[in-house]
Short mmCIF file of C-alpha atoms in Angstrom, two decimals:
data_model
loop_
_atom_site.label_atom_id
_atom_site.label_comp_id
_atom_site.label_asym_id
_atom_site.label_seq_id
_atom_site.Cartn_x
_atom_site.Cartn_y
_atom_site.Cartn_z
CA MET A 279 -15.87 20.54 135.93
CA LYS A 280 -17.74 17.70 137.36
CA LYS A 281 -15.56 14.85 138.78
CA VAL A 282 -17.00 12.26 136.38
CA SER A 283 -16.54 14.42 133.28
CA LEU A 284 -12.97 15.13 134.33
CA LEU A 285 -12.33 11.49 134.42
CA VAL A 286 -13.66 11.07 130.96
CA VAL A 287 -11.43 13.93 129.68
CA ILE A 288 -8.30 12.48 131.41
CA SER A 289 -9.25 9.11 129.84
CA GLY A 290 -9.59 10.65 126.45
CA VAL A 291 -6.21 12.36 126.76
CA VAL A 292 -4.52 9.24 127.90
CA VAL A 293 -6.05 7.24 125.06
CA GLY A 294 -4.81 9.85 122.51
CA LEU A 295 -1.31 9.92 124.03
CA ALA A 296 -1.16 6.18 124.08
CA ALA A 297 -2.29 5.99 120.49
CA LEU A 298 0.53 8.50 119.55
CA ALA A 299 3.04 6.59 121.52
CA LEU A 300 2.07 3.16 120.03
CA THR A 301 2.24 4.56 116.53
CA PHE A 302 5.58 6.20 117.23
CA MET A 303 6.92 2.88 118.55
CA GLY A 304 5.89 0.95 115.47
CA ASN A 305 2.09 0.57 115.03
CA PRO A 306 0.73 1.59 111.63
CA ALA A 307 0.09 5.29 111.09
CA ASN A 308 -3.21 6.53 112.65
CA MET A 309 -3.59 3.08 114.12
CA GLY A 310 -2.34 3.48 117.69
CA PHE A 311 -5.50 1.73 118.57
CA CYS A 312 -8.04 0.06 116.30
CA ILE A 313 -10.37 -2.48 117.91
CA ALA A 314 -11.69 -3.67 114.44
CA CYS A 315 -8.20 -3.89 112.92
CA PHE A 316 -6.55 -5.56 115.94
CA LEU A 317 -9.34 -8.02 116.33
CA ARG A 318 -8.80 -8.80 112.66
CA ASP A 319 -5.15 -9.25 113.14
CA ILE A 320 -5.74 -11.69 115.97
CA THR A 321 -8.34 -13.51 113.82
CA GLY A 322 -5.72 -13.95 111.15
CA SER A 323 -2.96 -14.92 113.57
CA VAL A 324 -4.98 -17.93 114.67
CA GLY A 325 -5.63 -18.97 111.13
CA MET A 326 -9.23 -17.93 110.80
CA HIS A 327 -8.44 -15.92 107.66
CA ALA A 328 -5.43 -16.11 105.28
CA ALA A 329 -4.75 -12.47 104.56
CA ALA A 330 -1.00 -12.62 105.06
CA LYS A 331 -0.62 -8.93 105.70
CA VAL A 332 -3.04 -8.58 108.59
CA GLN A 333 -1.96 -11.40 111.01
CA TYR A 334 -0.51 -10.61 114.53
CA VAL A 335 -1.47 -11.24 118.03
CA ARG A 336 -2.22 -7.65 119.13
CA PRO A 337 -1.40 -7.15 122.84
CA GLU A 338 -3.64 -4.03 122.87
CA ILE A 339 -6.69 -6.19 122.76
CA ILE A 340 -5.60 -8.42 125.60
CA GLY A 341 -4.39 -5.40 127.59
CA LEU A 342 -7.86 -3.57 127.21
CA VAL A 343 -9.76 -6.68 128.43
CA LEU A 344 -7.34 -7.30 131.32
CA GLY A 345 -7.05 -3.68 132.27
CA ALA A 346 -10.83 -3.48 132.36
CA CYS A 347 -11.08 -6.69 134.29
CA ILE A 348 -8.52 -5.50 136.85
CA ALA A 349 -10.32 -2.24 137.28
CA ALA A 350 -13.74 -3.88 137.73
CA ILE A 351 -12.43 -6.43 140.29
CA ALA A 352 -10.60 -3.68 142.26
CA SER A 353 -13.78 -1.62 142.54
CA GLY A 354 -16.12 -4.49 143.17
CA GLU A 355 -17.85 -3.93 139.85
CA PHE A 356 -17.05 -7.27 138.23
CA LYS A 357 -20.43 -8.75 137.69
CA ALA A 358 -21.14 -11.79 135.63
CA LYS A 359 -24.30 -11.46 133.45
CA SER A 360 -25.58 -12.59 130.22
CA GLY A 361 -28.62 -13.61 128.38
CA SER A 362 -29.60 -10.36 126.55
CA SER A 363 -30.31 -11.69 123.10
CA PRO A 364 -26.75 -13.27 122.75
CA ALA A 365 -27.21 -14.70 119.23
CA THR A 366 -28.54 -11.37 117.89
CA ARG A 367 -25.61 -9.65 119.45
CA LEU A 368 -23.22 -12.07 117.69
CA VAL A 369 -24.89 -11.09 114.29
CA LEU A 370 -24.80 -7.47 115.06
CA GLY A 371 -21.16 -7.65 116.12
CA ALA A 372 -20.27 -9.44 112.82
CA PHE A 373 -21.83 -6.78 110.76
CA VAL A 374 -20.38 -4.04 112.73
CA MET A 375 -17.03 -5.58 111.89
CA ILE A 376 -17.78 -5.78 108.21
CA GLY A 377 -18.76 -2.08 108.28
CA ALA A 378 -15.68 -1.09 110.17
CA LEU A 379 -13.42 -3.02 107.83
CA THR A 380 -15.21 -1.43 104.87
CA PHE A 381 -14.10 2.00 106.21
CA LEU A 382 -10.84 0.39 107.49
CA GLY A 383 -11.22 1.21 111.19
CA CYS A 384 -13.55 1.31 114.23
CA PRO A 385 -15.00 4.37 115.65
CA LEU A 386 -11.86 4.94 117.73
CA ARG A 387 -9.53 4.67 114.72
CA MET A 388 -11.84 6.97 112.90
CA VAL A 389 -11.02 9.61 115.48
CA LEU A 390 -7.33 8.84 115.25
CA ARG A 391 -7.39 9.13 111.60
CA LEU A 392 -9.25 12.43 111.85
CA GLY A 393 -6.47 13.51 114.21
CA GLY A 394 -3.83 12.71 111.66
CA GLY A 395 -5.59 14.70 108.93
CA ASP A 396 -7.17 11.91 107.08
CA ALA A 397 -10.31 13.71 105.61
CA ASN A 398 -11.83 10.31 104.76
CA ALA A 399 -12.44 9.95 108.59
CA LEU A 400 -14.69 13.09 108.33
CA VAL A 401 -16.85 11.28 105.71
CA GLY A 402 -16.72 8.19 108.09
CA LEU A 403 -17.88 10.38 110.95
CA ILE A 404 -20.79 11.77 108.93
CA GLY A 405 -21.77 8.19 108.32
CA PHE A 406 -21.17 7.28 111.91
CA VAL A 407 -23.37 10.01 113.08
CA ILE A 408 -26.13 9.00 110.49
CA GLY A 409 -25.94 5.41 111.87
CA VAL A 410 -26.28 6.58 115.40
CA VAL A 411 -29.35 8.74 114.58
CA ILE A 412 -30.96 5.61 112.95
CA GLY A 413 -30.21 3.58 116.13
CA VAL A 414 -31.60 6.24 118.36
CA PHE A 415 -34.64 6.39 116.12
CA PHE A 416 -35.41 2.71 117.06
CA LEU A 417 -34.27 3.22 120.75
CA LYS A 418 -36.95 5.87 121.10
CA ARG A 419 -39.48 3.50 119.79
CA GLY A 420 -38.67 0.94 122.38
CA PHE A 421 -35.99 -1.12 120.74
CA SER A 422 -34.42 -3.35 123.35
CA LEU A 423 -32.45 -6.59 123.22
CA LYS A 424 -34.13 -7.42 126.55
CA ARG A 425 -32.71 -7.99 129.93
CA ALA A 426 -29.42 -9.78 130.96
CA HIS A 427 -29.51 -11.93 134.12
CA ALA A 428 -27.00 -12.83 136.73
CA ALA A 429 -24.68 -15.50 135.49
CA SER A 430 -21.84 -17.69 137.06
CA VAL A 431 -18.51 -16.22 137.65
CA GLN A 432 -17.12 -18.57 135.07
CA GLU A 433 -19.50 -17.24 132.38
CA GLY A 434 -18.45 -13.67 133.20
CA SER A 435 -14.81 -14.71 133.15
CA VAL A 436 -14.83 -16.17 129.58
CA MET A 437 -13.27 -13.17 127.84
CA PRO A 438 -10.55 -12.32 130.53
CA LEU A 439 -9.59 -16.00 130.51
CA VAL A 440 -9.44 -16.25 126.74
CA SER A 441 -7.28 -13.18 126.87
CA VAL A 442 -4.95 -14.70 129.42
CA GLY A 443 -4.85 -17.95 127.54
CA LEU A 444 -4.03 -16.01 124.30
CA LEU A 445 -1.25 -14.17 126.13
CA LEU A 446 0.29 -17.17 127.50
CA LEU A 447 0.21 -19.18 124.29
CA PHE A 448 1.82 -16.44 122.41
CA ILE A 449 4.57 -16.06 125.03
CA LEU A 450 5.18 -19.62 125.43
CA VAL A 451 4.63 -21.10 121.92
CA PRO A 452 4.83 -18.17 119.42
CA THR A 453 5.23 -20.57 116.56
CA LEU A 454 1.61 -21.59 116.87
CA PHE A 455 0.56 -18.23 115.31
CA LYS A 456 0.67 -16.84 111.92
CA LEU A 457 2.56 -13.42 111.89
CA SER A 458 2.66 -11.05 108.98
CA GLU A 459 6.03 -10.41 107.49
CA GLU A 460 4.86 -7.30 105.56
CA GLY A 461 1.83 -4.96 105.58
CA PRO A 462 0.10 -3.57 108.66
CA GLY A 463 0.23 -6.73 110.70
CA SER A 464 4.00 -6.64 110.62
CA MET A 465 4.05 -3.16 112.02
CA HIS A 466 3.78 -3.03 115.75
CA ALA A 467 5.03 -1.46 118.95
CA PRO A 468 7.23 -3.67 121.18
CA PHE A 469 4.89 -6.42 122.51
CA PHE A 470 5.11 -5.91 126.33
CA ILE A 471 5.16 -2.06 126.10
CA ALA A 472 1.98 -2.23 124.10
CA LEU A 473 0.51 -4.56 126.48
CA LEU A 474 1.32 -2.35 129.53
CA ILE A 475 -0.08 0.74 127.64
CA ALA A 476 -3.28 -1.06 126.91
CA LEU A 477 -3.70 -2.41 130.42
CA VAL A 478 -3.60 1.37 131.70
CA VAL A 479 -6.04 2.27 128.91
CA GLY A 480 -8.35 -0.59 129.66
CA PHE A 481 -8.38 0.38 133.31
CA LEU A 482 -9.17 4.05 132.66
CA ALA A 483 -11.79 3.15 129.99
CA GLN A 484 -13.55 0.88 132.59
CA LYS A 485 -13.59 3.70 135.14
CA SER A 486 -14.61 6.36 132.72
CA ARG A 487 -17.09 4.24 130.56
CA LEU A 488 -15.48 5.83 127.51
CA CYS A 489 -17.49 5.03 124.47
CA MET A 490 -17.34 6.52 120.97
CA VAL A 491 -20.99 5.79 120.12
CA GLY A 492 -22.21 6.69 123.58
CA GLY A 493 -21.04 10.37 123.26
CA ILE A 494 -23.09 11.04 120.15
CA ARG A 495 -26.03 8.92 121.25
CA ASP A 496 -26.32 10.55 124.62
CA LEU A 497 -26.14 13.99 123.06
CA ILE A 498 -29.05 13.26 120.87
CA LEU A 499 -31.09 11.35 123.38
CA PHE A 500 -30.34 13.45 126.65
CA LYS A 501 -28.46 16.53 125.41
CA SER A 502 -25.55 15.25 127.55
CA PHE A 503 -21.92 16.03 126.58
CA HIS A 504 -20.71 13.75 129.37
CA LEU A 505 -19.20 10.98 127.06
CA LEU A 506 -18.76 13.21 123.99
CA VAL A 507 -15.91 15.18 125.92
CA GLY A 508 -13.92 11.89 125.88
CA PHE A 509 -14.29 11.65 122.07
CA ILE A 510 -13.27 15.32 121.73
CA ALA A 511 -10.33 14.92 124.14
CA ILE A 512 -8.99 12.04 122.13
CA LEU A 513 -9.20 14.15 118.90
CA VAL A 514 -7.66 17.38 120.30
CA THR A 515 -4.81 15.32 121.92
CA VAL A 516 -4.05 13.46 118.73
CA VAL A 517 -4.17 16.56 116.48
CA ILE A 518 -1.86 18.39 118.80
CA GLY A 519 0.51 15.32 119.01
CA ASN A 520 0.67 14.85 115.26
CA LEU A 521 1.30 18.50 114.66
CA ILE A 522 4.18 18.44 117.05
CA LEU A 523 5.51 15.17 115.56
CA GLN A 524 4.92 16.66 112.08
CA LYS A 525 2.63 13.63 111.21
CA PHE A 526 -0.46 15.74 110.52
CA SER A 527 -1.31 15.60 106.90
CA TRP A 528 -4.68 16.77 105.67
CA GLY A 529 -6.33 15.34 102.63
CA PHE A 530 -8.32 12.49 101.08
CA ALA A 531 -5.92 10.62 98.80
CA MET A 532 -3.17 8.23 99.85
CA GLN A 533 -3.81 8.58 103.57
CA PRO A 534 -2.31 5.71 105.61
CA ILE A 535 -4.23 2.44 105.47
CA ALA A 536 -7.26 4.22 104.18
CA HIS A 537 -9.24 4.59 100.97
CA SER A 538 -10.85 7.71 99.50
CA ASN A 539 -14.00 5.98 98.19
CA HIS A 540 -16.42 8.31 99.83
CA LEU A 541 -19.73 6.45 99.40
CA TRP A 542 -18.45 3.24 101.04
CA ASN A 543 -16.55 4.96 103.77
CA LEU A 544 -19.84 6.64 104.67
CA LEU A 545 -22.01 3.53 104.35
CA GLY A 546 -19.47 1.35 106.20
CA MET A 547 -19.65 3.68 109.18
CA VAL A 548 -23.40 4.12 108.99
CA LEU A 549 -23.53 0.33 109.69
CA VAL A 550 -21.04 0.60 112.44
CA GLY A 551 -22.96 3.58 114.23
CA TRP A 552 -26.29 1.90 113.75
CA GLY A 553 -25.12 -1.54 114.99
CA SER A 554 -23.22 0.01 117.97
CA VAL A 555 -26.21 1.83 119.15
CA LEU A 556 -28.24 -1.37 119.05
CA LEU A 557 -25.51 -3.22 120.95
CA GLY A 558 -25.30 -0.41 123.62
CA GLY A 559 -21.78 0.47 122.89
CA CYS A 560 -18.96 0.87 120.40
CA PRO A 561 -16.43 -2.07 119.77
CA LEU A 562 -14.10 -0.48 122.37
CA ARG A 563 -16.92 -0.50 124.96
CA GLN A 564 -17.86 -4.10 124.17
CA LEU A 565 -14.24 -5.20 125.01
CA ILE A 566 -14.40 -3.21 128.24
CA LEU A 567 -17.71 -4.78 129.13
CA ALA A 568 -16.50 -8.16 128.19
CA GLY A 569 -13.67 -7.68 130.71
CA GLU A 570 -15.94 -6.65 133.58
CA GLY A 571 -17.94 -9.79 133.29
CA ASN A 572 -20.65 -9.18 130.62
CA GLY A 573 -21.08 -12.43 128.69
CA ASP A 574 -23.30 -10.69 126.04
CA SER A 575 -20.35 -8.36 125.19
CA ALA A 576 -18.04 -11.40 125.12
CA VAL A 577 -20.40 -12.92 122.43
CA THR A 578 -20.44 -9.63 120.69
CA VAL A 579 -16.62 -9.68 120.40
CA PHE A 580 -16.74 -13.28 119.09
CA GLY A 581 -19.20 -11.95 116.45
CA MET A 582 -16.75 -9.18 115.54
CA ILE A 583 -14.16 -12.02 115.08
CA ILE A 584 -16.41 -13.92 112.87
CA GLY A 585 -17.07 -10.76 110.92
CA ALA A 586 -13.34 -10.15 110.47
CA ALA A 587 -12.96 -13.81 109.27
CA PHE A 588 -15.71 -13.36 106.69
CA SER A 589 -14.31 -9.93 105.69
CA HIS A 590 -11.02 -11.43 104.66
CA ASN A 591 -12.06 -15.01 103.61
CA PHE A 592 -14.72 -13.44 101.12
CA GLY A 593 -12.69 -10.40 100.15
CA LEU A 594 -15.11 -7.88 101.80
CA ALA A 595 -12.65 -5.57 103.43
CA GLY A 596 -11.57 -2.26 102.03
CA ASN A 597 -8.44 -1.83 100.06
CA PRO A 598 -6.46 1.17 100.64
CA ASP A 599 -5.47 3.76 98.02
CA SER A 600 -2.38 3.03 96.01
CA LEU A 601 -0.17 4.29 93.29
CA ASN A 602 0.23 2.37 90.05
CA ASP A 603 3.44 1.83 88.10
CA ALA A 604 2.93 5.25 86.47
CA LYS A 605 2.61 6.71 89.98
CA GLU A 606 -1.01 7.59 89.36
CA LEU A 607 -3.57 7.29 92.16
CA VAL A 608 -5.58 4.21 92.25
CA VAL A 609 -8.59 4.92 94.48
CA GLY A 610 -9.14 1.96 96.85
CA GLY A 611 -12.45 0.87 98.21
CA ILE A 612 -14.27 -2.39 98.42
CA SER A 613 -15.16 -5.21 96.09
CA THR A 614 -18.65 -6.00 94.72
CA ALA A 615 -18.93 -8.71 97.42
CA GLY A 616 -18.07 -6.15 100.07
CA LYS A 617 -20.76 -3.81 98.83
CA VAL A 618 -23.25 -6.57 98.81
CA ALA A 619 -22.15 -7.53 102.35
CA VAL A 620 -22.71 -3.97 103.57
CA LEU A 621 -26.14 -3.86 101.96
CA ILE A 622 -26.98 -7.20 103.54
CA GLY A 623 -25.88 -5.71 106.81
CA PHE A 624 -28.50 -2.89 106.41
CA VAL A 625 -31.28 -5.47 105.66
CA VAL A 626 -30.29 -7.50 108.68
CA PHE A 627 -30.16 -4.29 110.88
CA VAL A 628 -33.58 -3.19 109.73
CA VAL A 629 -35.00 -6.70 110.53
CA ILE A 630 -33.32 -6.83 113.89
CA SER A 631 -34.38 -3.22 114.75
CA LEU A 632 -38.05 -3.95 113.83
CA LEU A 633 -38.22 -7.40 115.48
CA ASN A 634 -36.95 -6.07 118.84
CA LEU A 635 -39.49 -3.28 119.12
CA PRO A 636 -42.30 -3.57 121.44
CA LYS A 637 -44.78 -5.92 119.68
CA GLN A 638 -47.47 -3.41 118.83
CA GLN A 639 -44.93 -0.95 117.64
CA ALA A 640 -43.31 -3.55 115.29
CA ALA A 641 -46.62 -4.27 113.79
CA ALA A 642 -47.42 -0.64 113.22
CA GLU A 643 -43.97 -0.09 111.55
CA THR A 644 -44.40 -3.06 109.42
CA GLU A 645 -47.91 -2.05 108.23
CA LYS A 646 -46.58 1.45 107.67
CA GLU A 647 -43.70 0.10 105.51
CA ALA A 648 -46.12 -2.11 103.54
CA ALA A 649 -48.35 0.88 102.84
CA MET B 164 -40.64 1.34 140.91
CA ILE B 165 -38.65 1.08 137.75
CA ASP B 166 -36.87 -2.17 137.55
CA ALA B 167 -34.04 -1.39 134.99
CA ARG B 168 -31.91 -4.33 136.17
CA GLY B 169 -30.23 -6.33 133.43
CA TYR B 170 -30.72 -3.60 130.73
CA SER B 171 -27.80 -2.31 128.85
CA CYS B 172 -26.82 1.37 128.20
CA PRO B 173 -28.82 3.64 127.58
CA MET B 174 -31.92 1.76 128.52
CA PRO B 175 -32.00 2.52 132.28
CA VAL B 176 -31.56 6.34 131.67
CA MET B 177 -34.30 6.13 129.01
CA MET B 178 -36.66 4.40 131.42
CA VAL B 179 -36.09 7.15 134.01
CA LYS B 180 -36.43 9.88 131.49
CA LYS B 181 -39.78 8.58 130.31
CA GLU B 182 -40.95 8.49 133.96
CA LEU B 183 -39.67 11.89 134.69
CA ASP B 184 -41.38 13.29 131.61
CA SER B 185 -44.68 11.83 132.62
CA HIS B 186 -44.36 12.67 136.34
CA PRO B 187 -42.13 15.69 136.59
CA ASP B 188 -42.86 16.55 140.30
CA GLY B 189 -42.97 13.06 141.59
CA LYS B 190 -40.58 10.86 143.59
CA ILE B 191 -39.15 8.09 141.50
CA GLU B 192 -37.61 4.87 142.64
CA VAL B 193 -35.41 2.81 140.43
CA MET B 194 -33.54 -0.43 140.63
CA VAL B 195 -30.29 -1.04 138.69
CA ASP B 196 -27.67 -3.68 138.72
CA SER B 197 -24.57 -1.85 137.87
CA ARG B 198 -22.55 1.21 139.06
CA CYS B 199 -22.45 2.46 135.52
CA SER B 200 -26.34 2.61 135.36
CA ARG B 201 -26.31 4.19 138.89
CA ASP B 202 -23.78 6.94 137.79
CA ASN B 203 -25.56 7.64 134.38
CA ILE B 204 -28.93 8.08 136.13
CA GLU B 205 -27.38 10.35 138.63
CA ILE B 206 -25.80 12.51 135.92
CA PHE B 207 -29.03 12.72 134.04
CA ALA B 208 -31.21 13.34 137.22
CA LYS B 209 -28.92 16.23 138.28
CA SER B 210 -29.20 17.72 134.76
CA ARG B 211 -32.94 17.75 135.34
CA GLY B 212 -32.65 19.34 138.92
CA TYR B 213 -33.38 16.21 140.74
CA SER B 214 -31.24 14.86 143.54
CA MET B 215 -30.60 11.12 144.04
CA GLU B 216 -29.93 8.77 146.91
CA ALA B 217 -28.51 5.37 146.34
CA VAL B 218 -28.56 2.40 148.44
CA GLU B 219 -26.68 -0.77 147.58
CA GLU B 220 -28.71 -3.96 148.10
CA ASP B 221 -27.08 -7.35 147.33
CA GLY B 222 -25.04 -6.00 144.43
CA ASP B 223 -28.05 -3.96 143.03
CA TYR B 224 -28.78 -0.26 143.68
CA HIS B 225 -32.01 1.14 144.94
CA LEU B 226 -32.25 4.69 143.68
CA THR B 227 -34.62 7.38 144.83
CA LEU B 228 -34.91 10.62 142.88
CA HIS B 229 -36.70 13.67 144.05
CA LYS B 230 -36.83 17.39 143.45
#
């Protein structure tokens, strides 16, 4: 096997093992890692939303950014750059987050959920692939968010410095933060162990360029399995781990922190897949790039934080399945406002996709639509 | 010379693919500004039967692809 592919496989296995370990030590089920959920928890912990069950300073996010930063500095790859349509990226990041919180997970958690037997993640995966195909459709027609340019070191250091600041503040003045006393936000592995694990994963993810959307995108665009093997390695590791730990439970209803509203699971992940292709990487990859000096990815992460705040301040996020007093299944899903937000996301993505085509192409596409 | 500096993934590889599709037997020179782009182009070039030489120039990479 080629050296680079082997690194991707090793990274995938380590991510899978790390996710199993974090869940075993206290993280919510099938949520060893979830970039969307964990950014949402951090957003709540700093008071940007008031959903009391999802507020915690997740060390996994801090560790991923700093692990990537350390790996990039150590190998001379830390390079400050920015200026590739940052405002557009912020909007894309916000709607990717709204889509992810509709489904209740980022692409990485989708794989972890699938590895735990959550069949809703299969629906999510179908939606994700559809979204990637739509994104690739525009890429093939010349979609581009234009070039980034070299930037100052301080510009490239924003996300690592914000991460260090958040870490120090949480260690030194924990009372500043809102922390869930029940619900997913209250479930977490020991802080410093989770931080250490995430540092290792961040380091490896930077080296291997692991990317959930990249795997499927590159298979379609270049018939390359290079990144997809990482995706598969995570899935296989988590399935085996859950079978050994007797945590594998196949089915749709009442899966941990998940709903079985198929249409909105699917549409949420279409939004995530499409947006991630336009952004050039999944939420995990955006964190890693932000750690290695990419200011545009830092802006994207800030967009995701804004999306998380919107999701919970306006009741857009998905609600898990539950049982009523008579122990009957109440299928979760999203509110009318959430459905409207996802649909607005599609409109916004169409506009962004068309407006960032080469000019002649955009005019032709618009004429075609009008006809 | 393809100048793919500053473009995010997967644009540099797409630019190279377009050039290889239109000039399959030619020598292609590419400038990229990240090791990630360099590695991705190398993987793609090898999959098409090309060999690649890379020279680092002030933090950028000058790549030469040929059969």
